[in-house]
Coordinates of C-alpha atoms and ligand atoms in Angstrom, one line a residue:
M58 CA 0.0 0.0 0.0
P59 CA 1.6 3.3 -1.0
E60 CA 2.2 5.7 1.8
L61 CA 0.2 8.7 0.7
I62 CA 0.1 11.9 2.7
P63 CA -2.3 13.5 3.3
Q64 CA -4.3 10.3 3.5
P65 CA -6.9 10.1 0.7
R66 CA -10.6 9.4 1.2
Y67 CA -10.3 6.1 -0.7
A68 CA -7.4 4.2 -2.1
R69 CA -7.1 0.7 -3.3
F70 CA -3.9 -0.9 -4.4
P71 CA -4.3 -4.6 -4.1
P72 CA -0.8 -6.1 -3.4
D73 CA -1.4 -9.0 -5.9
A74 CA -2.3 -6.5 -8.7
G75 CA 1.4 -5.7 -9.1
T76 CA 3.0 -2.7 -10.7
C77 CA 3.7 -1.3 -14.1
E78 CA 6.9 0.2 -15.3
L79 CA 6.8 3.6 -17.0
T80 CA 9.3 4.4 -19.7
A81 CA 8.9 7.5 -21.7
P82 CA 5.1 7.8 -21.2
L83 CA 2.9 10.1 -23.3
L84 CA 0.8 12.9 -21.7
D85 CA -2.7 13.5 -23.1
A86 CA -4.1 16.7 -21.7
G87 CA -7.8 17.3 -22.3
P88 CA -9.6 20.7 -22.3
G89 CA -8.8 22.7 -19.2
A90 CA -5.8 20.5 -18.3
L91 CA -3.0 22.5 -19.7
G92 CA -1.9 24.0 -16.4
T93 CA -1.4 20.6 -14.8
A94 CA 0.2 19.3 -17.9
R95 CA 2.7 22.1 -17.8
W96 CA 3.4 21.4 -14.2
L97 CA 3.9 17.7 -14.8
R98 CA 6.2 18.3 -17.7
R99 CA 8.3 20.7 -15.7
E100 CA 8.4 18.7 -12.4
L101 CA 8.2 15.1 -13.4
G102 CA 10.1 15.9 -16.6
A103 CA 13.0 17.2 -14.5
A104 CA 13.0 14.2 -12.1
T105 CA 12.6 11.5 -14.7
G106 CA 14.0 13.0 -17.9
W107 CA 10.7 12.3 -19.7
A108 CA 9.7 14.7 -22.4
L109 CA 6.0 13.7 -21.9
P110 CA 4.9 14.5 -25.5
A111 CA 1.3 14.5 -26.5
P112 CA 0.0 11.4 -28.3
V113 CA -0.1 11.8 -32.1
P114 CA -3.7 11.1 -33.4
G115 CA -3.7 7.9 -35.4
D116 CA -0.4 6.8 -34.0
S117 CA -0.6 3.9 -31.4
G118 CA 2.4 5.4 -29.6
G119 CA 4.3 2.1 -29.8
G120 CA 2.7 0.7 -26.7
R121 CA 3.8 3.6 -24.5
T122 CA 1.8 4.2 -21.4
V123 CA -0.5 7.3 -21.7
I124 CA -1.0 9.6 -18.7
R125 CA -4.4 11.2 -19.4
L126 CA -5.6 14.3 -17.7
E127 CA -9.4 15.0 -17.8
L128 CA -11.6 17.6 -16.2
R129 CA -15.0 16.2 -15.0
P130 CA -16.9 19.1 -13.6
E131 CA -20.1 17.0 -13.2
T132 CA -18.3 15.1 -10.4
A133 CA -17.9 18.2 -8.3
R134 CA -21.6 18.0 -7.2
T135 CA -21.1 14.6 -5.6
A136 CA -17.4 14.4 -4.7
G137 CA -17.0 18.1 -4.0
A138 CA -14.7 20.9 -5.1
E139 CA -11.0 20.1 -5.6
S140 CA -11.7 16.4 -5.7
Y141 CA -10.1 13.9 -8.1
E142 CA -9.7 10.3 -9.1
L143 CA -6.6 8.5 -10.2
H144 CA -6.6 5.1 -11.9
V145 CA -3.6 3.1 -12.8
T146 CA -4.4 0.4 -15.4
P147 CA -2.3 -1.4 -18.0
G148 CA -1.3 1.2 -20.6
L149 CA -3.2 4.1 -19.0
V150 CA -2.8 6.3 -16.0
L151 CA -6.0 8.3 -15.8
L152 CA -6.2 11.5 -13.7
R153 CA -9.6 13.1 -13.4
G154 CA -10.3 16.3 -11.6
A155 CA -13.7 17.8 -10.6
D156 CA -12.0 21.1 -11.4
R157 CA -8.5 22.4 -12.1
P158 CA -7.3 22.2 -8.5
G159 CA -8.6 18.7 -8.2
L160 CA -6.7 17.7 -11.4
F161 CA -3.5 19.3 -10.0
Y162 CA -3.9 17.3 -6.7
A163 CA -4.3 14.1 -8.8
A164 CA -0.9 15.0 -10.3
Q165 CA 0.6 15.5 -6.8
T166 CA -0.7 12.1 -5.8
L167 CA 0.9 10.6 -8.9
R168 CA 4.2 12.1 -8.0
Q169 CA 4.0 10.5 -4.5
L170 CA 3.2 7.1 -6.0
L171 CA 6.4 7.3 -8.1
G172 CA 8.6 7.5 -5.0
P173 CA 10.9 10.0 -3.4
D174 CA 13.1 10.3 -6.4
A175 CA 10.2 11.9 -8.3
Y176 CA 11.0 15.0 -6.2
R177 CA 14.5 15.4 -7.7
R178 CA 15.4 18.0 -10.2
A179 CA 17.4 15.7 -12.4
P180 CA 17.2 11.9 -13.0
L181 CA 19.5 9.5 -11.3
P182 CA 21.3 7.1 -13.6
G183 CA 19.4 3.9 -14.2
A184 CA 16.3 5.0 -12.4
V185 CA 13.3 2.8 -12.9
W186 CA 9.8 4.2 -12.5
R187 CA 7.1 2.0 -11.2
L188 CA 3.4 2.6 -10.3
P189 CA 1.2 0.2 -8.4
Y190 CA -2.0 -0.8 -10.2
G191 CA -5.0 0.6 -8.3
E192 CA -7.1 3.7 -7.7
V193 CA -7.6 6.7 -5.6
A194 CA -10.7 8.8 -5.0
D195 CA -10.0 11.9 -3.0
G196 CA -11.0 15.4 -2.0
P197 CA -10.5 17.9 0.8
R198 CA -12.3 18.4 4.1
F199 CA -11.8 22.2 4.1
G200 CA -11.5 24.9 1.4
W201 CA -9.0 27.0 3.4
R202 CA -5.9 24.9 4.1
G203 CA -3.3 27.5 4.9
M204 CA -0.1 28.6 6.4
M205 CA 1.0 32.0 7.5
L206 CA 4.6 33.0 6.9
D207 CA 5.9 36.0 8.8
V208 CA 8.3 37.6 6.3
A209 CA 8.5 40.9 8.4
R210 CA 10.5 39.7 11.5
H211 CA 12.9 37.9 9.3
F212 CA 12.7 38.3 5.6
T213 CA 12.3 35.3 3.3
P214 CA 13.8 36.2 -0.1
K215 CA 11.6 35.7 -3.1
D216 CA 13.1 32.4 -4.1
G217 CA 12.4 31.0 -0.6
V218 CA 8.7 32.0 -1.0
L219 CA 8.5 30.2 -4.3
R220 CA 10.1 27.1 -2.8
H221 CA 7.6 27.4 0.1
I222 CA 4.7 27.5 -2.3
D223 CA 5.9 24.3 -3.9
L224 CA 6.1 22.7 -0.4
L225 CA 2.6 23.8 0.4
A226 CA 1.3 22.5 -2.9
A227 CA 3.1 19.1 -2.4
H228 CA 1.0 18.8 0.8
K229 CA -2.3 19.9 -0.9
L230 CA -2.4 23.1 1.0
N231 CA -3.9 26.1 -0.8
V232 CA -3.5 29.3 1.1
L233 CA -0.3 31.2 1.8
H234 CA -0.9 34.1 4.2
L235 CA 2.0 36.5 3.9
H236 CA 2.5 38.8 7.0
L237 CA 4.1 41.6 5.0
T238 CA 4.5 44.4 7.6
D239 CA 5.3 44.7 11.2
D240 CA 7.3 46.9 13.6
Q241 CA 10.5 45.2 12.5
G242 CA 10.1 45.6 8.7
W243 CA 8.0 46.6 5.7
R244 CA 8.3 44.1 2.9
V245 CA 6.3 45.2 -0.1
Q246 CA 7.2 48.0 -2.5
I247 CA 4.5 50.7 -2.6
R248 CA 5.3 53.0 -5.5
R249 CA 3.7 56.2 -4.1
Y250 CA 5.4 55.8 -0.7
P251 CA 9.0 54.8 -1.5
K252 CA 10.3 55.3 2.0
L253 CA 8.2 52.4 3.3
T254 CA 10.9 50.1 1.7
E255 CA 13.9 52.6 1.5
V256 CA 13.6 53.1 5.3
G257 CA 11.1 50.6 6.6
A258 CA 12.6 47.4 5.1
W259 CA 15.9 47.6 7.0
R260 CA 16.9 47.5 10.7
A261 CA 20.3 48.0 12.2
R262 CA 20.4 44.9 14.3
S263 CA 18.1 42.2 15.8
R264 CA 17.6 40.7 19.2
W265 CA 19.2 37.3 19.1
G266 CA 16.7 34.9 20.7
H267 CA 13.6 35.8 22.6
R268 CA 13.3 39.3 24.0
A269 CA 14.4 37.9 27.4
S270 CA 17.8 37.2 25.8
P271 CA 20.6 39.7 26.4
L272 CA 22.2 38.9 23.0
W273 CA 22.1 40.9 19.8
N274 CA 22.8 40.0 16.2
E275 CA 24.6 43.1 15.0
T276 CA 24.3 42.3 11.3
P277 CA 21.8 44.6 9.7
H278 CA 18.7 42.8 8.4
G279 CA 16.2 43.5 5.7
G280 CA 14.8 43.0 2.3
F281 CA 11.5 43.5 0.4
Y282 CA 9.6 42.3 -2.6
T283 CA 9.3 44.6 -5.6
Q284 CA 5.9 44.8 -7.1
D285 CA 7.1 42.6 -9.9
D286 CA 8.4 40.1 -7.4
I287 CA 4.9 40.0 -5.8
R288 CA 3.3 39.5 -9.3
E289 CA 5.6 36.6 -9.9
I290 CA 4.9 35.1 -6.5
V291 CA 1.1 35.4 -7.0
A292 CA 1.3 33.9 -10.5
Y293 CA 3.6 31.1 -9.4
A294 CA 1.2 30.3 -6.6
A295 CA -1.9 30.5 -8.8
E296 CA -0.3 27.9 -11.2
R297 CA -0.1 25.6 -8.1
H298 CA -3.6 26.5 -6.9
V299 CA -2.3 28.3 -3.9
R300 CA -4.0 31.7 -3.1
V301 CA -1.8 34.3 -1.6
V302 CA -3.5 36.4 1.1
P303 CA -1.5 39.6 1.9
E304 CA -1.5 41.1 5.3
I305 CA -0.8 44.8 6.1
D306 CA -1.0 45.0 9.9
V307 CA -2.9 48.1 11.2
P308 CA -3.3 50.0 13.5
G309 CA -0.7 48.3 15.7
H310 CA 2.5 46.5 14.6
S311 CA 3.3 49.6 12.6
Q312 CA 6.6 51.0 13.8
A313 CA 8.5 50.3 10.5
A314 CA 5.9 52.4 8.7
I315 CA 6.1 55.2 11.3
A316 CA 9.9 55.1 11.0
A317 CA 9.5 55.8 7.3
Y318 CA 6.7 58.4 7.6
P319 CA 6.7 59.8 11.1
E320 CA 3.4 61.7 10.5
L321 CA 1.7 58.3 10.7
G322 CA 2.3 58.0 14.4
N323 CA 0.9 59.8 17.4
T324 CA 3.1 62.9 17.0
D325 CA 1.5 64.8 19.9
V326 CA 2.6 62.0 22.3
V327 CA 5.9 60.8 21.0
D328 CA 8.7 62.2 18.9
T329 CA 8.0 59.8 16.0
A330 CA 10.8 61.4 13.9
A331 CA 13.2 59.8 16.3
L332 CA 11.8 56.3 15.8
E333 CA 13.7 53.6 13.8
V334 CA 12.6 50.3 12.5
W335 CA 12.3 48.2 15.7
D336 CA 15.2 45.9 16.5
D337 CA 13.4 44.1 19.4
W338 CA 10.5 41.7 19.7
G339 CA 7.2 42.0 21.6
I340 CA 4.2 44.2 21.6
N341 CA 5.0 47.8 20.6
E342 CA 3.4 50.9 21.9
N343 CA 4.0 52.9 18.7
V344 CA 0.7 52.6 16.9
L345 CA -0.9 54.5 14.0
A346 CA -2.6 57.8 14.8
P347 CA -6.4 57.5 14.3
T348 CA -6.7 60.4 11.8
E349 CA -8.2 60.9 8.4
A350 CA -4.8 61.5 7.0
V351 CA -3.6 58.1 8.1
L352 CA -6.7 56.4 6.6
R353 CA -6.0 58.2 3.3
F354 CA -2.3 57.0 3.5
Y355 CA -3.3 53.4 3.9
E356 CA -6.0 53.6 1.3
G357 CA -3.1 54.4 -1.0
V358 CA -1.2 51.4 0.2
F359 CA -4.3 49.1 -0.3
E360 CA -5.0 50.6 -3.7
E361 CA -1.6 49.3 -4.9
L362 CA -2.0 46.1 -3.0
L363 CA -5.3 45.3 -4.7
E364 CA -3.7 45.6 -8.1
L365 CA -1.0 43.2 -7.0
F366 CA -3.4 40.6 -5.5
P367 CA -6.3 40.4 -7.9
A368 CA -9.7 39.3 -6.6
E369 CA -9.7 36.1 -8.7
V370 CA -6.6 35.1 -6.7
S371 CA -8.0 35.9 -3.3
P372 CA -11.0 38.1 -2.4
F373 CA -9.5 38.3 1.1
V374 CA -7.2 41.1 2.3
H375 CA -5.8 40.7 5.8
I376 CA -5.6 44.0 7.8
G377 CA -4.1 42.5 11.0
G378 CA -5.8 44.3 13.8
D379 CA -4.0 42.4 16.5
E380 CA -2.2 43.6 19.6
C381 CA -2.8 47.4 19.3
P382 CA -1.9 48.9 22.7
K383 CA -4.1 51.9 23.6
A384 CA -1.8 54.0 25.8
Q385 CA -0.8 56.5 23.1
W386 CA -4.4 57.0 22.1
R387 CA -5.3 57.5 25.8
A388 CA -2.6 60.2 26.1
S389 CA -3.2 61.8 22.7
A390 CA -5.4 64.9 22.5
V391 CA -5.9 64.2 18.8
A392 CA -7.1 60.7 19.5
Q393 CA -9.4 61.8 22.3
E394 CA -10.9 64.5 20.1
R395 CA -11.5 61.8 17.5
I396 CA -13.3 59.6 20.0
A397 CA -15.6 62.6 21.0
E398 CA -16.2 63.6 17.4
L399 CA -17.1 60.0 16.2
G400 CA -19.0 59.3 19.4
V401 CA -17.4 55.9 19.7
D402 CA -16.8 53.9 22.9
G403 CA -13.3 54.9 24.0
E404 CA -10.1 53.6 22.5
D405 CA -11.6 50.2 21.7
G406 CA -14.3 52.0 19.7
L407 CA -11.6 53.9 17.9
Q408 CA -9.9 50.7 16.9
S409 CA -13.2 49.3 15.7
W410 CA -13.8 52.5 13.7
F411 CA -10.4 52.0 12.0
V412 CA -11.1 48.4 11.1
R413 CA -14.7 49.1 9.9
H414 CA -13.4 51.9 7.7
F415 CA -11.3 49.4 5.8
D416 CA -14.0 46.8 5.8
G417 CA -16.3 49.2 4.0
W418 CA -13.5 50.4 1.7
L419 CA -12.6 46.9 0.7
A420 CA -16.2 45.8 0.3
E421 CA -16.8 48.7 -2.1
R422 CA -14.0 47.2 -4.2
G423 CA -15.4 43.7 -4.2
R424 CA -13.0 42.5 -1.5
R425 CA -13.4 40.9 1.9
L426 CA -11.6 42.0 5.0
I427 CA -10.1 39.4 7.3
G428 CA -8.3 40.2 10.5
W429 CA -7.0 38.7 13.8
D430 CA -9.7 38.0 16.4
E431 CA -9.1 41.4 18.1
I432 CA -11.3 42.9 15.4
L433 CA -14.2 41.4 17.3
E434 CA -13.5 43.9 20.2
G435 CA -15.7 47.0 20.1
G436 CA -18.0 45.5 17.5
L437 CA -17.3 43.2 14.6
A438 CA -17.2 44.8 11.2
P439 CA -20.0 43.5 9.1
G440 CA -18.9 41.0 6.4
A441 CA -15.4 40.7 8.0
A442 CA -13.9 37.2 8.5
V443 CA -11.8 36.3 11.5
S444 CA -8.4 34.5 12.0
S445 CA -9.0 33.0 15.4
W446 CA -5.6 32.9 17.1
R447 CA -6.2 33.5 20.8
G448 CA -7.7 30.0 21.2
Y449 CA -11.0 29.0 19.7
A450 CA -13.2 31.5 21.5
G451 CA -13.0 34.4 19.0
G452 CA -13.7 32.0 16.2
V453 CA -16.7 30.5 18.0
A454 CA -18.1 33.9 18.7
A455 CA -17.6 35.1 15.2
A456 CA -19.0 31.9 13.6
E457 CA -22.1 32.1 15.8
A458 CA -22.6 35.7 14.7
G459 CA -22.5 34.5 11.1
H460 CA -19.0 35.5 10.2
D461 CA -16.6 33.3 8.4
V462 CA -13.6 32.0 10.4
V463 CA -10.2 30.6 9.8
M464 CA -9.1 28.6 12.9
C465 CA -5.4 29.1 13.9
P466 CA -5.4 28.9 17.7
E467 CA -1.9 29.6 19.1
Q468 CA -2.2 26.8 21.6
Q469 CA -2.4 24.3 18.8
V470 CA -0.9 25.5 15.5
Y471 CA 1.6 28.2 16.2
L472 CA 4.7 26.6 14.6
D473 CA 7.1 29.0 16.2
H474 CA 6.3 27.2 19.5
R475 CA 8.7 24.5 20.4
Q476 CA 8.0 20.9 19.3
A477 CA 9.5 19.1 22.3
G478 CA 10.4 19.8 25.9
G479 CA 14.1 19.7 26.9
G480 CA 17.1 21.9 26.4
D481 CA 18.0 20.9 22.9
E482 CA 15.2 22.8 21.1
P483 CA 16.6 25.9 19.4
M484 CA 15.5 29.1 21.1
P485 CA 12.5 27.3 22.6
I486 CA 9.4 29.5 23.0
G487 CA 5.7 29.0 23.8
Y488 CA 3.9 25.7 24.4
V489 CA 5.3 22.3 23.6
R490 CA 3.4 21.1 20.6
T491 CA 4.6 17.8 19.2
L492 CA 3.9 16.3 15.9
E493 CA 1.3 14.1 17.6
D494 CA -0.4 17.2 19.2
V495 CA -0.7 18.8 15.8
Y496 CA -2.1 15.6 14.3
R497 CA -4.8 15.7 17.0
F498 CA -5.7 19.4 16.3
E499 CA -9.4 19.8 15.4
P500 CA -10.4 22.9 13.6
V501 CA -14.1 22.7 14.4
P502 CA -14.9 22.8 18.1
P503 CA -17.4 20.1 19.0
K504 CA -19.9 22.5 20.6
L505 CA -20.4 24.6 17.5
S506 CA -23.9 24.3 16.0
E507 CA -24.0 22.9 12.4
E508 CA -24.9 26.3 11.1
A509 CA -22.0 28.0 12.8
A510 CA -19.6 25.1 11.9
A511 CA -20.4 25.9 8.2
H512 CA -18.7 29.3 8.8
V513 CA -15.4 27.6 9.6
L514 CA -13.7 28.0 6.2
G515 CA -10.8 25.9 7.4
A516 CA -7.6 26.4 9.3
Q517 CA -4.0 27.6 9.0
A518 CA -0.8 27.1 10.8
N519 CA 1.2 30.2 11.6
A520 CA 5.0 30.6 11.6
W521 CA 6.1 33.8 13.3
T522 CA 9.8 34.3 12.7
E523 CA 11.3 36.3 15.6
V524 CA 13.5 33.4 16.5
M525 CA 13.8 32.0 13.0
E526 CA 16.6 33.9 11.4
N527 CA 16.9 31.9 8.1
R528 CA 15.4 29.3 5.9
G529 CA 16.8 26.4 7.9
R530 CA 15.2 27.6 11.1
V531 CA 11.9 28.1 9.4
D532 CA 12.1 24.6 7.9
Y533 CA 12.9 23.2 11.3
Q534 CA 9.9 24.8 13.0
V535 CA 7.5 24.1 10.2
F536 CA 8.4 20.6 9.3
P537 CA 7.3 17.9 10.0
R538 CA 4.4 19.5 11.9
L539 CA 3.0 21.1 8.7
V540 CA 2.6 17.6 7.3
A541 CA 0.4 16.5 10.2
F542 CA -1.5 19.8 9.8
A543 CA -2.0 19.1 6.1
E544 CA -3.6 15.8 6.9
V545 CA -5.9 17.4 9.5
V546 CA -7.3 20.0 7.0
W547 CA -7.4 17.7 3.9
S548 CA -8.4 14.3 5.2
K549 CA -11.7 13.4 7.0
L550 CA -10.0 12.2 10.1
P551 CA -12.0 10.9 13.1
A552 CA -12.3 12.8 16.4
P553 CA -8.9 13.8 17.8
E554 CA -8.6 11.0 20.4
E555 CA -9.6 8.3 17.8
R556 CA -7.0 9.3 15.2
D557 CA -4.5 6.6 14.2
Y558 CA -1.3 8.4 15.0
A559 CA 0.7 5.2 14.6
D560 CA -0.5 4.9 11.1
F561 CA 0.4 8.5 10.3
E562 CA 3.9 7.9 11.8
A563 CA 4.4 4.8 9.7
R564 CA 3.5 6.8 6.6
M565 CA 5.9 9.5 7.7
T566 CA 8.9 7.1 7.2
E567 CA 8.4 7.4 3.4
H568 CA 7.5 11.1 3.7
Y569 CA 10.8 12.0 5.5
R570 CA 12.5 10.6 2.4
R571 CA 10.5 12.9 0.2
L572 CA 11.4 15.8 2.5
D573 CA 15.1 14.8 2.3
V574 CA 15.0 14.9 -1.5
L575 CA 13.3 18.3 -1.4
G576 CA 16.0 19.6 0.9
V577 CA 13.8 20.4 3.8
D578 CA 15.6 21.0 7.1
Y579 CA 12.9 19.4 9.2
R580 CA 13.2 18.4 12.9
P581 CA 14.2 14.7 12.9
P582 CA 12.1 12.5 15.1
G583 CA 15.1 12.0 17.4
G584 CA 15.6 15.7 18.0
P585 CA 17.7 18.5 16.5
L586 CA 20.9 17.7 14.7
P587 CA 23.9 19.6 16.2
W588 CA 23.7 22.4 13.6
Q589 CA 20.0 22.8 14.3
R590 CA 20.6 23.7 17.9
R591 CA 21.2 27.2 19.2
P592 CA 23.1 26.6 22.5
G593 CA 23.0 29.4 25.0
V594 CA 20.3 31.5 23.2
L595 CA 17.4 32.1 25.5
G596 CA 13.9 31.3 24.5
R597 CA 10.8 31.6 26.7
P598 CA 8.8 28.5 27.4
I599 CA 5.3 29.4 28.7
E600 CA 5.7 29.8 32.4
G601 CA 3.5 27.9 34.9
A602 CA 2.5 25.3 32.3
P603 CA 2.6 21.6 33.1
P604 CA 5.9 19.9 32.3
N605 CA 4.9 18.9 28.8
V606 CA 3.5 22.3 28.0
Ligands
LIG768 C1 -0.8 37.2 16.6 O1 -0.2 36.2 16.9 N1 -0.4 38.4 17.2 C2 -1.8 37.2 15.6

């Protein structure tokens, strides 16, 4: 039985049915299948050396096996969106998708069936390619199967983002939420405000470890995506059926923007002209001023952003909304006047006014706002969707009020949190959340009514990068846990306590070989390798938690 991950709904590969050997197969792409055909030629072509030519009408093909790609939209009604079938029979490998994503996932499954070497970029000498006879019928549990990558705290250069998109697609994940701005860096070029990247994309140094650590990395850090880089990322992702959701975090987490344009800050309370891009971690008091001028400025930012992220790719635009301290607004005469003028309920009401403004502004442009669950405070903006990160409660409240929700509770699926207890984990922070814990994560809380549960679009795992200074560190925190997460959001698993973790672990044996070939610096089951440790750099385990937390 092939070790497929995520586990398909149905798979049958009778051991006595045997296998077929593929040598120079043909690729027959039906209408609507060109995208998957291109991907197969590029990826499988590189790994195997196959040219994958189309069959010539009237030519029998000399007995070569045909890989046929078909779209069967009529099956979407019964099997669901993004579903597919795969049949391996003598002379024919048939991939059928209910839609284009479904067909693409059939191709991803085909690649897994061919073995770990199918993930290489050049063929090994003498490689033999075998497929087991049998069939798969498969489709996802959720439509939002995501991961958030924080490219603000530590920048992931464009090539790393493209690689990450390939890794998401290989696990049948379909949303990449890019956290593009924060106190420590602004990562997207905005033509009308060049200083956002000229000034805001660079910091002089970085805290080395958690903020409790006394150490500093004195190497300046930075980087940003040009608008063409973003267009390339979005198009590359779309070809792999990954939607990119951009986040511009307002009104908190904004010191990099204020360092670039001091007038964005609360100038009657702090000397914002003296602020630099932040070099430390934590929750920052320097938040945006609640003025019309600031709204206009950010409308300008979002106008450019909407061009870069077309609605067909993702109707959702993330506006952050998390962790906005109110001390400056309490002290600011300008902010207090605003509260009186608008008649809103104090500083929380002001935050709500800020978020609602962009909710309406985005809706007028055919878009939907999504924000962290703090946007529920002071009144939820109509039509807004919520990323529920402070546990399930925000998501439950939002879903019961009829708002769409993406579940990403920090206690379960924050991948920056350490994945084992003990002193070897690099810069260990947060809760211990093992591979098994993530495998037992359930996106829909059991008490939710059926009607409210329908508002759970899905889930995402979040990777904040304060203590991940490069690609290897991100890989280590993200893998293998993202693999367990992918199975949770794709497969129809039983209730958490009934999940067959031993079976998942057994399938991981083959999957680690795939990750090895892909060059993923995952955490090995036995713990970090010597070069994956960061001896002497302080993290911050959650205090007062039981030993395994
Ligand atoms: C968050 O973790 N501040 C969304």
